[in-house]
Structures are given as structure tokens and as C-alpha cells.
Coordinates of C-alpha atoms in Angstrom, one line a residue:
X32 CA -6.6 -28.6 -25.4
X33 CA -6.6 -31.9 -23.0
X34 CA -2.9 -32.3 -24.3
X35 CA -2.0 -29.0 -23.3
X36 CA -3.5 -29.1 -20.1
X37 CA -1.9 -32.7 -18.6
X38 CA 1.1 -30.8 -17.6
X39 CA -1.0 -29.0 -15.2
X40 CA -3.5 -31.6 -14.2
X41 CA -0.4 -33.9 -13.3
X42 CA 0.8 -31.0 -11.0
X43 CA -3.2 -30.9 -9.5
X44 CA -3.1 -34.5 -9.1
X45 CA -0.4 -34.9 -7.1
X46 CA -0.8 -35.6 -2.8
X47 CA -2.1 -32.1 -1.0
X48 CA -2.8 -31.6 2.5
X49 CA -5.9 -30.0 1.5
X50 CA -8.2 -29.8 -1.9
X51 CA -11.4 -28.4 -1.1
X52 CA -11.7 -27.3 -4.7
X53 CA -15.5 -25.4 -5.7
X54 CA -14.8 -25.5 -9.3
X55 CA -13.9 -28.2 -11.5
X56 CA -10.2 -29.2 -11.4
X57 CA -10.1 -29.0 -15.2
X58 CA -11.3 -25.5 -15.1
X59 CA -8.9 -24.5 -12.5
X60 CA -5.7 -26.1 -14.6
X61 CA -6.7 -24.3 -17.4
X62 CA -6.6 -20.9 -15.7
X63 CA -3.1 -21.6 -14.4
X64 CA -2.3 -23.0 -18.1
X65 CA -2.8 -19.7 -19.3
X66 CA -0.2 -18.0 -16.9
X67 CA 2.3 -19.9 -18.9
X68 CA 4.1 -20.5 -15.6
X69 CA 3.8 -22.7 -12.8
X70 CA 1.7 -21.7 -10.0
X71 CA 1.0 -23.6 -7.2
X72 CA -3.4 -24.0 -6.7
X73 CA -4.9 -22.2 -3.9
X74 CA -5.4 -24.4 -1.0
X75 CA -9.1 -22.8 -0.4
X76 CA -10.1 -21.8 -4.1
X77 CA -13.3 -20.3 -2.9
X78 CA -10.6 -17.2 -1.8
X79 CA -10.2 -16.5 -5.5
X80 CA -13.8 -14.6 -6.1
X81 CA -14.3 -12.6 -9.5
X82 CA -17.4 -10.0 -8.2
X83 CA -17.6 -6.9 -5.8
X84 CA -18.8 -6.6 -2.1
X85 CA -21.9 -5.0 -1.6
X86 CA -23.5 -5.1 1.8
X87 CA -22.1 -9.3 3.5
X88 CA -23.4 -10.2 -0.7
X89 CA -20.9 -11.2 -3.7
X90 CA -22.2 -9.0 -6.6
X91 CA -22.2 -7.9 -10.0
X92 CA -22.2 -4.9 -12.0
X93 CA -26.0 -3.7 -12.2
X94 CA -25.1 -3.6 -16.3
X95 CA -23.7 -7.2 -16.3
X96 CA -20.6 -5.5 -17.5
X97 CA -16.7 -6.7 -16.5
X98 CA -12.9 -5.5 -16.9
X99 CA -10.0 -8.5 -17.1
X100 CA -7.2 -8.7 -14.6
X101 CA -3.9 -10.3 -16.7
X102 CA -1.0 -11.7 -14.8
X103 CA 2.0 -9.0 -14.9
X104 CA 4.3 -11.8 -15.5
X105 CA 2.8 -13.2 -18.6
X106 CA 0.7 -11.2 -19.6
X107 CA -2.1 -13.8 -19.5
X108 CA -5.6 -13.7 -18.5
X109 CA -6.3 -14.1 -14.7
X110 CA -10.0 -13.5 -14.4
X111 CA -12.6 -10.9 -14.6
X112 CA -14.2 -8.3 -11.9
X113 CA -17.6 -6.4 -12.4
X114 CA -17.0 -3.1 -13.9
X115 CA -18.6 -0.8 -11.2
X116 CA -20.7 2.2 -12.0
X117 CA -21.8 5.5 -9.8
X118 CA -25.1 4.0 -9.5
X119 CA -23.7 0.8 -7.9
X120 CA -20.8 2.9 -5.8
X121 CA -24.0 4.3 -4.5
X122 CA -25.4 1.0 -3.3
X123 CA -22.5 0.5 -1.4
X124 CA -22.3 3.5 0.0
X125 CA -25.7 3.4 1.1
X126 CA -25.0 -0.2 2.8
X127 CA -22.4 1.1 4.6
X128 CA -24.5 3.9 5.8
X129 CA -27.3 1.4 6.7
X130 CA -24.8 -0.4 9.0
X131 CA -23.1 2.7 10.7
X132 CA -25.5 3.3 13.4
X133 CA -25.9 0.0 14.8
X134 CA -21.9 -0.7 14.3
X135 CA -20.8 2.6 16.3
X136 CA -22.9 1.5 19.0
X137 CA -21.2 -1.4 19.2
X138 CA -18.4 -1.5 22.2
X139 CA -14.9 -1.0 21.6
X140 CA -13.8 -4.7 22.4
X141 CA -16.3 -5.8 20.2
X142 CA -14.6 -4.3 17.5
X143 CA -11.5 -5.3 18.9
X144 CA -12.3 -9.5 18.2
X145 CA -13.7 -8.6 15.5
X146 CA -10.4 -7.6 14.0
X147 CA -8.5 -9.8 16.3
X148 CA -10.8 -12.7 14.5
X149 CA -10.2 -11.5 11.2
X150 CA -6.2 -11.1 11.5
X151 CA -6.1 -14.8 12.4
X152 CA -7.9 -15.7 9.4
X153 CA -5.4 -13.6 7.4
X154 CA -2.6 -15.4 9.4
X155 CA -4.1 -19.3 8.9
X156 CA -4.8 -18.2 5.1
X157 CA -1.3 -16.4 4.6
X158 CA -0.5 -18.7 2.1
X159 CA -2.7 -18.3 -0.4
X160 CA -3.4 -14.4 0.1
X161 CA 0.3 -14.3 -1.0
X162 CA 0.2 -16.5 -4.1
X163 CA -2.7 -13.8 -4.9
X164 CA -0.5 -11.3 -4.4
X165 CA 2.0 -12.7 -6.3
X166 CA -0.2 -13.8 -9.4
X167 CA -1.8 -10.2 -9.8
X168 CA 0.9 -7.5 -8.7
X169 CA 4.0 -9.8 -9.6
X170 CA 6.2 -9.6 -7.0
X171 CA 8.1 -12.1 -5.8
X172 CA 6.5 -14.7 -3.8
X173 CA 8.6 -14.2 -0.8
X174 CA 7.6 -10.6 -0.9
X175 CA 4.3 -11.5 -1.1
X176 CA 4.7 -13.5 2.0
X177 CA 6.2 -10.6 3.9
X178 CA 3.2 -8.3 2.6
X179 CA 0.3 -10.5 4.4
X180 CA 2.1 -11.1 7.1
X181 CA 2.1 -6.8 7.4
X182 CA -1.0 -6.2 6.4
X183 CA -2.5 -8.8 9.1
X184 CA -0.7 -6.9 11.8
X185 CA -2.8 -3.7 11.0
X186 CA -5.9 -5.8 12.3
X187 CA -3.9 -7.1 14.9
X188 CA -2.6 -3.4 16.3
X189 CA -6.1 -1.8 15.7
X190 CA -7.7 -4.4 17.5
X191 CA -5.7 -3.2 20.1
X192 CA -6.1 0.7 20.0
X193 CA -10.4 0.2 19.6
X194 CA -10.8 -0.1 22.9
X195 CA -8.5 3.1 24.3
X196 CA -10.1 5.5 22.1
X197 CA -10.0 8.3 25.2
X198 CA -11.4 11.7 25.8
X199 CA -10.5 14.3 28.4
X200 CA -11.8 16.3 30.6
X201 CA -10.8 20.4 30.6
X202 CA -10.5 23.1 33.3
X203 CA -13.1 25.5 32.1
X204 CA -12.6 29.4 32.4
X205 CA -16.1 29.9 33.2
X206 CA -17.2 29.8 36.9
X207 CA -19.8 27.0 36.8
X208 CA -19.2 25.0 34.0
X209 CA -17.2 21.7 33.0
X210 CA -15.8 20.5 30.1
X211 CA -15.3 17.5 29.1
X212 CA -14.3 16.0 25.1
X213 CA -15.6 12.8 23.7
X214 CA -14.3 10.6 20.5
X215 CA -17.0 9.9 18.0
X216 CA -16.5 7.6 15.1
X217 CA -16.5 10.0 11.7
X218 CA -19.2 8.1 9.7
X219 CA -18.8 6.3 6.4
X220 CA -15.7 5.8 5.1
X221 CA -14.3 6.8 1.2
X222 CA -11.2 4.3 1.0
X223 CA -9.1 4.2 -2.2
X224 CA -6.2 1.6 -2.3
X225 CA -3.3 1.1 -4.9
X226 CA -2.0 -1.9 -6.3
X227 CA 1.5 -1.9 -5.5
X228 CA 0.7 -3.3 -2.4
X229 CA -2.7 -5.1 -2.5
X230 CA -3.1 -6.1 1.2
X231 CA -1.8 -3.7 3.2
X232 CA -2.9 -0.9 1.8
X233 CA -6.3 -2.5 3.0
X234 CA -5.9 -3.0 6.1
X235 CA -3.8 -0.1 6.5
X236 CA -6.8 2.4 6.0
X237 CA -9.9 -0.7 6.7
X238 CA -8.0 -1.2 10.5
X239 CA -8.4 2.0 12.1
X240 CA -11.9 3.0 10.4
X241 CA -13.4 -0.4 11.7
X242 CA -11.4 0.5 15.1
X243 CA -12.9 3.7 15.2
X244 CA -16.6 2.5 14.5
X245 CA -16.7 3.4 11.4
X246 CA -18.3 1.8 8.3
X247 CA -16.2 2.0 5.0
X248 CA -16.6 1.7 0.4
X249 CA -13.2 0.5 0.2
X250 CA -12.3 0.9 -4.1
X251 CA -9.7 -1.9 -4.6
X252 CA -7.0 -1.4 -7.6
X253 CA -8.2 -2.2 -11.0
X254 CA -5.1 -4.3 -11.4
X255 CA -5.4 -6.2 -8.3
X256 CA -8.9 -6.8 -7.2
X257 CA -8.9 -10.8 -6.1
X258 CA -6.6 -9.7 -3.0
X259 CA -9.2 -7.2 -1.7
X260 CA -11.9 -10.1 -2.6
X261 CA -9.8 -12.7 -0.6
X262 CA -10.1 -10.0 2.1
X263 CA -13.7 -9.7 2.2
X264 CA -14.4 -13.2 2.3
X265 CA -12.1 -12.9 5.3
X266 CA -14.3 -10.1 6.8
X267 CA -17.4 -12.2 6.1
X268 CA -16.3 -15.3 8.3
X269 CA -14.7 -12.9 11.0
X270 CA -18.1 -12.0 11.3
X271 CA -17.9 -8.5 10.4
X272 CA -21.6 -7.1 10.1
X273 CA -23.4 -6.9 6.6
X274 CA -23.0 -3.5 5.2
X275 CA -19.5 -2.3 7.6
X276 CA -17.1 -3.7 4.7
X277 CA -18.0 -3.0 1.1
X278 CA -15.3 -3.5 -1.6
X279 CA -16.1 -1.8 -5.3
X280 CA -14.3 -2.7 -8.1
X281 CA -13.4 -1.1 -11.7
X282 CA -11.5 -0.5 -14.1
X283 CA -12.4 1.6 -16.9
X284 CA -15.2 3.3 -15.0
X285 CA -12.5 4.1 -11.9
X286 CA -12.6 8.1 -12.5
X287 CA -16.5 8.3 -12.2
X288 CA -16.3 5.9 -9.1
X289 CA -14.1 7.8 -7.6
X290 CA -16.1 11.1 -8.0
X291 CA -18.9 9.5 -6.6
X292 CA -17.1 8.7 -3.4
X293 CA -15.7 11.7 -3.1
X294 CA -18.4 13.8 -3.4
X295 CA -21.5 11.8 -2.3
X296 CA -23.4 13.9 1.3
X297 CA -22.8 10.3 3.1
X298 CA -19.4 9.9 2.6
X299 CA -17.8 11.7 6.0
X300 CA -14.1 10.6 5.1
X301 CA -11.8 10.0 2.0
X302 CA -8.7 8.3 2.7
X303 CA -6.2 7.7 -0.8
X304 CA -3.0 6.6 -2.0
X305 CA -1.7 7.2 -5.0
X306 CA -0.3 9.7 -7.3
X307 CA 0.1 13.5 -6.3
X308 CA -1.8 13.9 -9.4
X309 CA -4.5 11.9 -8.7
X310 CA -4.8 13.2 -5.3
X311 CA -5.3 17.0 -6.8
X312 CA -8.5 15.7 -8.5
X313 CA -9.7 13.5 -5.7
X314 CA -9.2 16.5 -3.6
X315 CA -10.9 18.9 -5.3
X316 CA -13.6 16.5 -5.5
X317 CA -14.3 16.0 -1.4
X318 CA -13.9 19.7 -1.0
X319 CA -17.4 20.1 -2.8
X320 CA -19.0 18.0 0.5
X321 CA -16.3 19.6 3.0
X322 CA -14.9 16.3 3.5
X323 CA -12.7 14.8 6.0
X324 CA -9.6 13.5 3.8
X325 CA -6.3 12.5 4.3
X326 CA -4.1 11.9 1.4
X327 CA -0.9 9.6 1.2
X328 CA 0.7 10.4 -1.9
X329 CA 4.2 10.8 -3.9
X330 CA 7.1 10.1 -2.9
X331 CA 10.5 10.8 -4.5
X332 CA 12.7 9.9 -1.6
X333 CA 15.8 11.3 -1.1
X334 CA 18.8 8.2 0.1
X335 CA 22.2 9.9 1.4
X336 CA 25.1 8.3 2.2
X337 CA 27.6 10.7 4.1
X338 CA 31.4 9.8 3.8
X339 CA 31.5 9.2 8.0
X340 CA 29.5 6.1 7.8
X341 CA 30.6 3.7 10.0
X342 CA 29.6 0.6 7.8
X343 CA 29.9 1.4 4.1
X344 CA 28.2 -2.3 3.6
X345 CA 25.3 -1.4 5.4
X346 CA 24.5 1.8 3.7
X347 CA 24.8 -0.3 0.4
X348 CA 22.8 -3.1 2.0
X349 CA 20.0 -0.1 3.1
X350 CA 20.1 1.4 -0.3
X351 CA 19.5 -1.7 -2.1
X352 CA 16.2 -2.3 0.5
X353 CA 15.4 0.8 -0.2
X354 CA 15.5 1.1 -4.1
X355 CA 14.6 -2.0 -5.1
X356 CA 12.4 -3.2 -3.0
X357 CA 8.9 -4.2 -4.9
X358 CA 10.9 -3.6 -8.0
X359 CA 11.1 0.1 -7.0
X360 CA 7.4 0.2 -7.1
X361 CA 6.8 1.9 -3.6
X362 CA 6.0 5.2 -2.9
X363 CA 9.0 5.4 0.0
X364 CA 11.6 3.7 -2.4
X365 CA 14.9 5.7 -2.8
X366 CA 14.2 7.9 -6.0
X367 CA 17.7 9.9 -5.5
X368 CA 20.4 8.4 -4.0
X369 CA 23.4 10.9 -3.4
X370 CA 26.4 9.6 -2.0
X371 CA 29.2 12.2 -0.3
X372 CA 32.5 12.0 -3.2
X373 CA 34.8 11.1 -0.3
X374 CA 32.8 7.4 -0.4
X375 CA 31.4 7.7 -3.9
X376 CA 33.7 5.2 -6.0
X377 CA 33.6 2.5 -3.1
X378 CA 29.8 2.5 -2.8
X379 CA 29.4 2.8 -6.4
X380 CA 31.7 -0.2 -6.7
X381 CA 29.9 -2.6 -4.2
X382 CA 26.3 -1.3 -5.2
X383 CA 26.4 -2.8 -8.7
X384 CA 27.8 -5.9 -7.4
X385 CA 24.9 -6.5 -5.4
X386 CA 22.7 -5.5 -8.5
X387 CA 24.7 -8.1 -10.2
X388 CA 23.2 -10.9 -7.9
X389 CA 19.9 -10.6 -8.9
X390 CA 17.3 -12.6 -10.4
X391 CA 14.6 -11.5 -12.6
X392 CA 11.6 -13.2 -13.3
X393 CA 8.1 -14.5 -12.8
X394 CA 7.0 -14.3 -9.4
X395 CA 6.5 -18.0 -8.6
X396 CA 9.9 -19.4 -10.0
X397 CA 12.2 -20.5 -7.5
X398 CA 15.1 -18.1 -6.6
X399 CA 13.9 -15.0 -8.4
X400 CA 14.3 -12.0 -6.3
X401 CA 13.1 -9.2 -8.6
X402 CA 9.3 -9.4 -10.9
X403 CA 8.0 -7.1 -13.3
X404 CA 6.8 -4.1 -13.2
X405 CA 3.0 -3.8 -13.3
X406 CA 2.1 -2.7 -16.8
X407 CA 3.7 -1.3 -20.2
X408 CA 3.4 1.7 -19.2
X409 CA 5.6 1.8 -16.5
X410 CA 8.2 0.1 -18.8
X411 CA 8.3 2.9 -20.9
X412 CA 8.3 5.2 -18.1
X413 CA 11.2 3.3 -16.1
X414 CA 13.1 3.4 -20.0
X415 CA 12.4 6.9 -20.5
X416 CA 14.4 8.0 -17.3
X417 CA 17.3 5.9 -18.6
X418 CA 17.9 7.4 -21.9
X419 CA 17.3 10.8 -20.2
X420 CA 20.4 10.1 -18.1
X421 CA 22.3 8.8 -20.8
X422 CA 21.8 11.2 -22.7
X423 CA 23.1 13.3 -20.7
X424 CA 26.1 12.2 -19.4
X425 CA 25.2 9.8 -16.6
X426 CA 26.9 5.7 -17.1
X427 CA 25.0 2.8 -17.2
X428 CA 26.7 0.5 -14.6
X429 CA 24.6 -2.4 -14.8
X430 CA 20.9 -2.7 -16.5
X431 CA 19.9 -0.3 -18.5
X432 CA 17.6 -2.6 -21.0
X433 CA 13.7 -3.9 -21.2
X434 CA 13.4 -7.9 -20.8
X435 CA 11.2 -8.9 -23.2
X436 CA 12.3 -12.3 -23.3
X437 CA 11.0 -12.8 -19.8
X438 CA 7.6 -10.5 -21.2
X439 CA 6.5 -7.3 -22.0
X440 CA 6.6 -6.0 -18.3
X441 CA 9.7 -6.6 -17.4
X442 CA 12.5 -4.1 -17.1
X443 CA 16.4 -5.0 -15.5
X444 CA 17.1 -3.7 -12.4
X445 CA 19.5 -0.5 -13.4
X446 CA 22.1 1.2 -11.6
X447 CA 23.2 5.0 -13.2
X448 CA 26.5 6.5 -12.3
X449 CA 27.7 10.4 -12.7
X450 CA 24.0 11.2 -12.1
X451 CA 23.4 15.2 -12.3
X452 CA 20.0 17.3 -11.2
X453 CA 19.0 18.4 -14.6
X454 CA 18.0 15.1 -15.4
X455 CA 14.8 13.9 -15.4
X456 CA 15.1 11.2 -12.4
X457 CA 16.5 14.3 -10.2
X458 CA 12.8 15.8 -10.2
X459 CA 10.7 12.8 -11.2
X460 CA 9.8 9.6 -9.3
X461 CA 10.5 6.7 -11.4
X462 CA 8.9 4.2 -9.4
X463 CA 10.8 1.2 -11.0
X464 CA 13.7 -0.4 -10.6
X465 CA 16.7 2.2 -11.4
X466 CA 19.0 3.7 -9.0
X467 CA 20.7 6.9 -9.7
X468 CA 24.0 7.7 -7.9
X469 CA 24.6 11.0 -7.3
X470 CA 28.2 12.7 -6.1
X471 CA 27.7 15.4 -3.6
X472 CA 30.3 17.7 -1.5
X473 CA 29.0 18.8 1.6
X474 CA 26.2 18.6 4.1
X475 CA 24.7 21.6 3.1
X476 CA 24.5 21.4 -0.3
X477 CA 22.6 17.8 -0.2
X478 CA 19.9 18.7 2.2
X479 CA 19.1 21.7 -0.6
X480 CA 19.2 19.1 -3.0
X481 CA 17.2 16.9 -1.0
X482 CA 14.7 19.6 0.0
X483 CA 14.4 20.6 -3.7
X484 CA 10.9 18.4 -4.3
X485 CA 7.3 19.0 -4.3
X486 CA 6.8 16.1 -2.4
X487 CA 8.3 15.1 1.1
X488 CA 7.2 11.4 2.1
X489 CA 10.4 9.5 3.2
X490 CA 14.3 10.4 3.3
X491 CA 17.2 8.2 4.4
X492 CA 20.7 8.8 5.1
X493 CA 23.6 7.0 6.7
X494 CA 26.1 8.5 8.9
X495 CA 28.3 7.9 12.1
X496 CA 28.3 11.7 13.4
X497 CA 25.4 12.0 16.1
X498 CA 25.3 16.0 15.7
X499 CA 25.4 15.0 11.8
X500 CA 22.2 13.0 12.5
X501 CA 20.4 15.2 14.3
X502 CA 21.0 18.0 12.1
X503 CA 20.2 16.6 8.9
X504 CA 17.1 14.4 10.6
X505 CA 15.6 17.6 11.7
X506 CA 16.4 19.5 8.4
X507 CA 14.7 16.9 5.6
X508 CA 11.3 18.4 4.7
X509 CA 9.9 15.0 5.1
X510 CA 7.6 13.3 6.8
X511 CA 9.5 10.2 8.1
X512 CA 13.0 9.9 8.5
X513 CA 15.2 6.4 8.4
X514 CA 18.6 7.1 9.6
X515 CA 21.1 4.3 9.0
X516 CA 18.2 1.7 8.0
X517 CA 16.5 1.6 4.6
X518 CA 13.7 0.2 6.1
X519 CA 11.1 2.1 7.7
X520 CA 7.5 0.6 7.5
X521 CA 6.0 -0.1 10.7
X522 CA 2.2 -0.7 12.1
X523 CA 3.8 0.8 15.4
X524 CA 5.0 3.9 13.4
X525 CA 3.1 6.7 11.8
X526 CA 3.6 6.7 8.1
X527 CA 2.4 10.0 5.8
X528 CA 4.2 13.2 4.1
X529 CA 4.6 16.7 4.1
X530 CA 4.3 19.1 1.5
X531 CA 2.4 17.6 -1.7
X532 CA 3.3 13.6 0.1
X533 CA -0.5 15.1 1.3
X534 CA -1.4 15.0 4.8
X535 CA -2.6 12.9 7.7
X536 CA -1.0 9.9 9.3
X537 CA -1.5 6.0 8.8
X538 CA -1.2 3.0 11.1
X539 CA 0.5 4.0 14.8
X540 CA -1.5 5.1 18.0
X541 CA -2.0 8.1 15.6
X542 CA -4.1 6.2 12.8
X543 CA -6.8 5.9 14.6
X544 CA -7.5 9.7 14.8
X545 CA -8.0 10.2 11.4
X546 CA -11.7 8.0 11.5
X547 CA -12.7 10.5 14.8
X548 CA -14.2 13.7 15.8
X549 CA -13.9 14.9 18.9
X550 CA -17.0 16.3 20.0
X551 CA -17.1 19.0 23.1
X552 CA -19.8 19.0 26.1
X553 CA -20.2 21.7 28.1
X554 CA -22.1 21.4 31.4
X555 CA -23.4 24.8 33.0
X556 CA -24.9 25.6 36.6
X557 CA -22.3 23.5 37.8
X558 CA -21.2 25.9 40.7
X559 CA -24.0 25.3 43.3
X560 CA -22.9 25.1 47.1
X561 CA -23.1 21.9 48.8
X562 CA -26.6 20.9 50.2
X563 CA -26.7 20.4 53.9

């Protein structure tokens, strides 16, 4: 074993602008050994924590009991989290209800350095929040870079919006009274997060709650736990409170935690992302406590390129942002992209040339622009929807295989040509990396193709007509719109869906909302002359 483990220590040993390693450096090398890959060694390993948090405490399971976290890229062993119950959800949940009444009293610029505090500790650890990223979810590390850097601004514009949380004051229509409205934090917090982007979808949900006064249980992603731990230890020197950021973790146990926060009496307010699916259960769930939820959920986004574009290049350049971004594993990633036949051939053309350009590989190697996907499963999923289209009729332009050479998770990046809406990728969201092109007529006839989902999160489309633009921005039964970008994730812009996308709005001045209630006073006798 020493052998196989100088590589590594040579790496370890070499000049570092900072080492402040907790654990042995032999222990360490042999956990990046077993990636099989290079990875370069946390610059603060006491950011790489394998436990919950439970009340300002790193914890256990109560039953000792833990689930492993492998690399995506490898396939190798990362580390280990406590497997959560219901009965240690519940200590959670009663920390954070513990906490709430002292934290809503506090003022809203409190709250406001407290999340200004904590942003710049995501900001001076960026670094190695993103080689976490990167090591658990797979992505690129340059992605990974771009993530933190995102999910630190949702401190950053929460800290902002805590302190102009504003109530009003109302004409009454009764001689003698006034009415005024006040804002009132909602109470403890249900937050479930997915792994696709471990970070952001923290913040994105922690932000506004903490903003609002609100205490939360946030249940990090089985699959990527250390980010969310990384993030609590961030929380903890910030200086949030004890009991106002709790982070659960499991894997195998993840249903039963789930029903517990969704249907404990404390619990004022579930926020998820995830699956449509998912979010049925979850749903039925709160509504036995009458819960305050708000769901962000599938996506299946329609991408249209009309043939009055005024830059063909940058509707290609869009779609590829779009599509491929995260390996295709994001819930507003082009699902559908239809292209008007008048353009079809062109883009077709210059779309797989760009696909041609890029790398696959482990996260950490130099140059790669494309990881794996997160699991098997999604391999076989992402293959299914191939040999669906090939099957019937649709061209495999570039792609089309499993990489197994570069591990069991990986899957090329897969462009399909002649694409028709019988096939399964018409009504299903892959969520990996395969584009299907689809030829349409008119303008008409794509927005009923566009329309024809369950789901209505994001739609994109390109096009030089401004009456065009308006029209078709106005007809997409979705809940946000890009219209000649690809890109449309902003802090300063509400994100959420229409339809079964679920309900309820993230990040924006809006965000905040969804962690109030706006409670009414009425003052009576209010009519009395003035004393002389």
C-alpha cells in the first residue's frame, strides 16, 4: 500500500500556500488514491466533514448507522454520512424550533450580516467548495467554480432584501377603523435539495428563510452531502445561532425522512426540488398538516429556433448552454429543441460541430468540458431515449454510445436528427446529455407542440421578429421565458413553473415571500373628534 500511495504523497508534498491539514496526510492521500484520479487536497480539510448538523453540533446517526458517497467519475469511495432516521429528523426539527423565537426577534440587519458574513466565507473558501462539488456531483471543475460563486450570491441578495421586508397600511371601509398588514416570518422551515446542483440549491431555499426569520431542517442529497456540510461549517463561523441551520442526511432512509418533515405539527413550510413525481408524494404528505409548500419541479423545456433569427450562431451557441449544460442534468436544460425547416439543415450542421469539440471526462482533468452523469441509472435512462429514437427513425449525428472506458457513469454527449413527437424524448425529460432536433413549419404549430407537456418550467426561443417575440413569449405555458439567450438563471430573477413545474417562486425580490405571512390588524374606535 505505501507503494501505491507515493504518487499521491509526492503531489501532498509539494510547496502549498496553505496546509492546515486535521487528519494525517497519509490518510488523506489514500482517500484521493482511491478516486483513481488526481485531485488537488482541500486547502482547509476540516471543510470535508462526514456527520449531520443538528442544533451548531456535528452528529451522528442515533443508531451509529452510515450510507457511502462514491465519486461519479470513478466510481470510488469518497466517504461516509450518518444514515438519518425520523427519530433524529425530529431532533432537528425540534432544534430549529427551539431557535425560532429568539431568531425572529432578531432585527432585519442582523440577519442581513449574518448572511453578508456567511457569503464571504463562501467567497474566501470558493475554492474548495468547488473541488467538493466537483468530487461528488462530477461536473467539471470550472462549472463547479461557476456554481459557488451563484450560490454565494443568494446570501449576498438576501442579505439585502432582510431588512425591507414591508407591510402596508389599507383604507378601511368601516367608519372608525384602520388597517394596517404586517410580515411575519412563517416558522420552521422543511427544505429538501437535489444533487445536481449541491450549493445553490442551498442557498437558494436557506437565503430567503434565514432572511425572512425563519429557522430551517435543510435534507441535503444522498449523493452529495459534503457540499451541504462544507456549508454548515460556513454557517457555524458566520455565527449563525445554534439550532437556525440544521442539515439531515440519508440515504436509504430518505423516504421516511422526508415524511417526517413533511408532515411533523412544527414544520410551517416545505420547500422541494426535484422530480414531479416525487413532488406528488411530498405533497400529499404536507397536506395532512395544511402546510405552506412550494414545489420547484420538472422541467422538459421546450428550445425553438425560428427561421428569422438574426444570428444562426447564437441560437446554436444558446442551445448548446442550454442542453448541455451540467451534462444535461438541470431541470431548465433544453429537453426539445425544434428548429423552423427553413434553418433546420444549417443549425443541424453547426450544432454537431460544436458537439464535436467536446471533452469528456473526470471532473478534475485539465480541459474536459463535459463529466458523467450521476449514477447508472441515469446511463440507462439517457441510453433508453436513444434507442427509442433510433428506433424510430431519428439519426444519430454525433454520440449515441455509453463510455465505459472513462467508467460506468459516463454517457457521450448525443445529438439526434429527424426527431418526431411519438418518441419517447418528445414527452419525457431525459435529463442527460442528448439533444433532439426537431423540424417544425410554422409558428403555430410549435407553440402546440411546445405547450403539449405536463410540466411548464423554462422555454427558449430565438428569433428577430419583435411581434414574433411577444407573441410566442406570452403564449409558452411556462414559467420563465429566455428569448434569444440560453441562459436564464439569475438571483435577481424569479425562478419556478407552471402547471405540474409546481408552484411558488425562488430567489428575486419575490423569494422572500414564500418564508412570510402577512398578518392583518385592525384598529376600531378610531373615529373620535379632536379633543380641545
Amino acid at each position: 500500500m505505501q507503494s501505491l500511495l507515493r504518487p499521491v504523497a509526492r503531489q501532498l508534498s509539494r510547496p502549498r500556500p496553505r496546509y492546515p491539514f486535521k487528519i494525517p496526510a497519509t490518510i488523506y492521500a489514500q482517500r484521493l488514491y482511491t478516486m483513481g484520479h488526481t485531485v488537488p487536497p482541500l486547502k482547509d480539510s476540516s471543510l470535508f466533514i462526514e456527520k449531520a448538523f443538528v442544533n451548531g453540533e456535528f452528529v451522528t446517526a442515533q443508531s451509529g448507522e452510515t450510507f457511502e458517497v462514491h465519486d461519479p467519475a470513478s466510481g470510488k469511495l469518497i466517504g461516509t454520512c450518518p444514515e438519518f432516521t425520523a427519530a433524529d429528523t425530529e431532533k432537528a426539527i425540534q432544534a430549529a424550533k427551539e431557535a425560532l423565537p429568539e431568531f425572529r426577534r432578531t432585527l432585519g440587519r442582523e440577519r442581513a450580516r449574518m448572511l453578508r458574513r456567511w457569503y464571504q466565507l463562501m467567497v474566501d473558501n470558493a475554492e474548495d467548495l468547488a473541488t467538493l462539488i466537483t468530487w461528488e456531483n462530477g461536473k467539471p471543475l470550472a462549472d463547479a467554480k461557476g456554481e459557488v460563486t451563484y450560490a454565494a450570491n443568494f446570501f449576498e441578495w438576501f442579505s439585502e432584501e432582510a431588512p425591507r421586508v414591508y407591510g402596508d397600511t389599507i383604507p378601511s371601509s368601516v367608519a372608525g377603523n384602520r388597517v394596517m398588514t404586517i410580515k411575519e416570518p412563517v416558522g420552521v422551515c422543511g427544505l429538501i435539495t437535489p444533487w445536481n446542483f449541491p450549493a445553490a440549491m442551498i442557498t437558494r431555499k436557506v437565503a430567503p428563510a434565514l432572511a425572512a426569520g425563519c429557522t430551517v431542517v435543510v435534507k441535503s442529497p444522498g449523493e452529495t452531502p459534503f457540499t451541504a456540510n462544507a456549508l454548515a461549517e460556513l454557517a457555524r463561523r458566520a455565527g449563525i445561532p445554534k439550532g437556525v441551520v440544521n442539515i439531515v442526511t440519508a440515504s436509504k432512509n430518505v423516504a421516511e425522512v422526508g415524511e417526517a418533515i413533511t408532515t411533523h405539527e412544527d414544520v410551517r413550510k416545505v420547500s422541494f426540488t426535484g422530480s414531479t413525481n416525487v413532488g406528488r408524494l411530498l405533497m400529499k404528505q404536507a397536506a395532512s398538516t395544511i402546510k405552506k409548500v412550494s414545489w420547484e419541479l420538472g422541467g422538459n423545456a421546450p428550445f425553438i429556433v425560428f427561421d428569422d433569427v438574426d444570428d444562426l450562431d447564437a441560437a446554436v451557441a444558446g442551445a448548446i448552454a442550454s442542453k448541455f449544460r451540467s451534462s444535461g442534468q438541470t431541470c431548465v436544460c433544453a429537453n426539445r429543441i425544434y428548429v423552423q425547416r427553413g434553418v433546420y439543415d444549417e443549425f443541424a450542421a453547426r450544432f454537431v460541430e460544436k458537439v464535436k469539440e467536446f471533452k469528456l471526462g473526470a471532473g478534475f482533468t485539465e480541459g474536459i468540458t463535459h463529466g458523467p452523469v450521476i449514477h447508472s441509472r441515469a446511463v440507462d435512462k439517457v441510453h433508453s431515449h436513444v434507442q427509442d429514437a433510433a428506433s424510430k427513425g431519428a439519426a444519430v449525428a454525433v454520440g449515441g454510445n455509453k463510455a465505459p472506458h472513462l467508467g460506468a457513469n459516463f454517457y457521450e454527449p448525443t445529438v439526434l436528427t429527424g426527431m418526431t413527437r411519438d418518441m419517447q424524448l418528445a414527452s419525457e425529460e431525459t435529463f442527460g446529455p442528448v439533444a433532439g432536433l426537431f423540424p417544425f413549419d410554422t409558428e403555430k404549430e410549435v407553440v402546440e407542440l411546445a405547450n403539449a407537456a405536463e410540466v411548464g418550467l423554462a422555454g427558449y426561443f430565438f428569433s428577430g421578429n419583435i411581434r414574433r417575440i411577444f407573441r410566442v413569449a406570452e403564449a409558452l405555458e411556462v414559467g420563465m421565458v429566455g428569448v434569444n439567450t440560453g441562459l436564464i438563471s439569475d438571483v435577481a430573477s424569479p425562478f419556478g413553473g407552471v402547471k405540474q413545474s409546481g408552484f411558488g417562486r425562488e430567489g428575486s425580490k419575490y423569494g422572500i415571500d414564500e418564508f412570510l405571512t402577512i398578518k392583518t390588524v385592525t384598529f376600531g374606535g378610531m373615529n373620535d373628534p379632536l379633543q380641545s
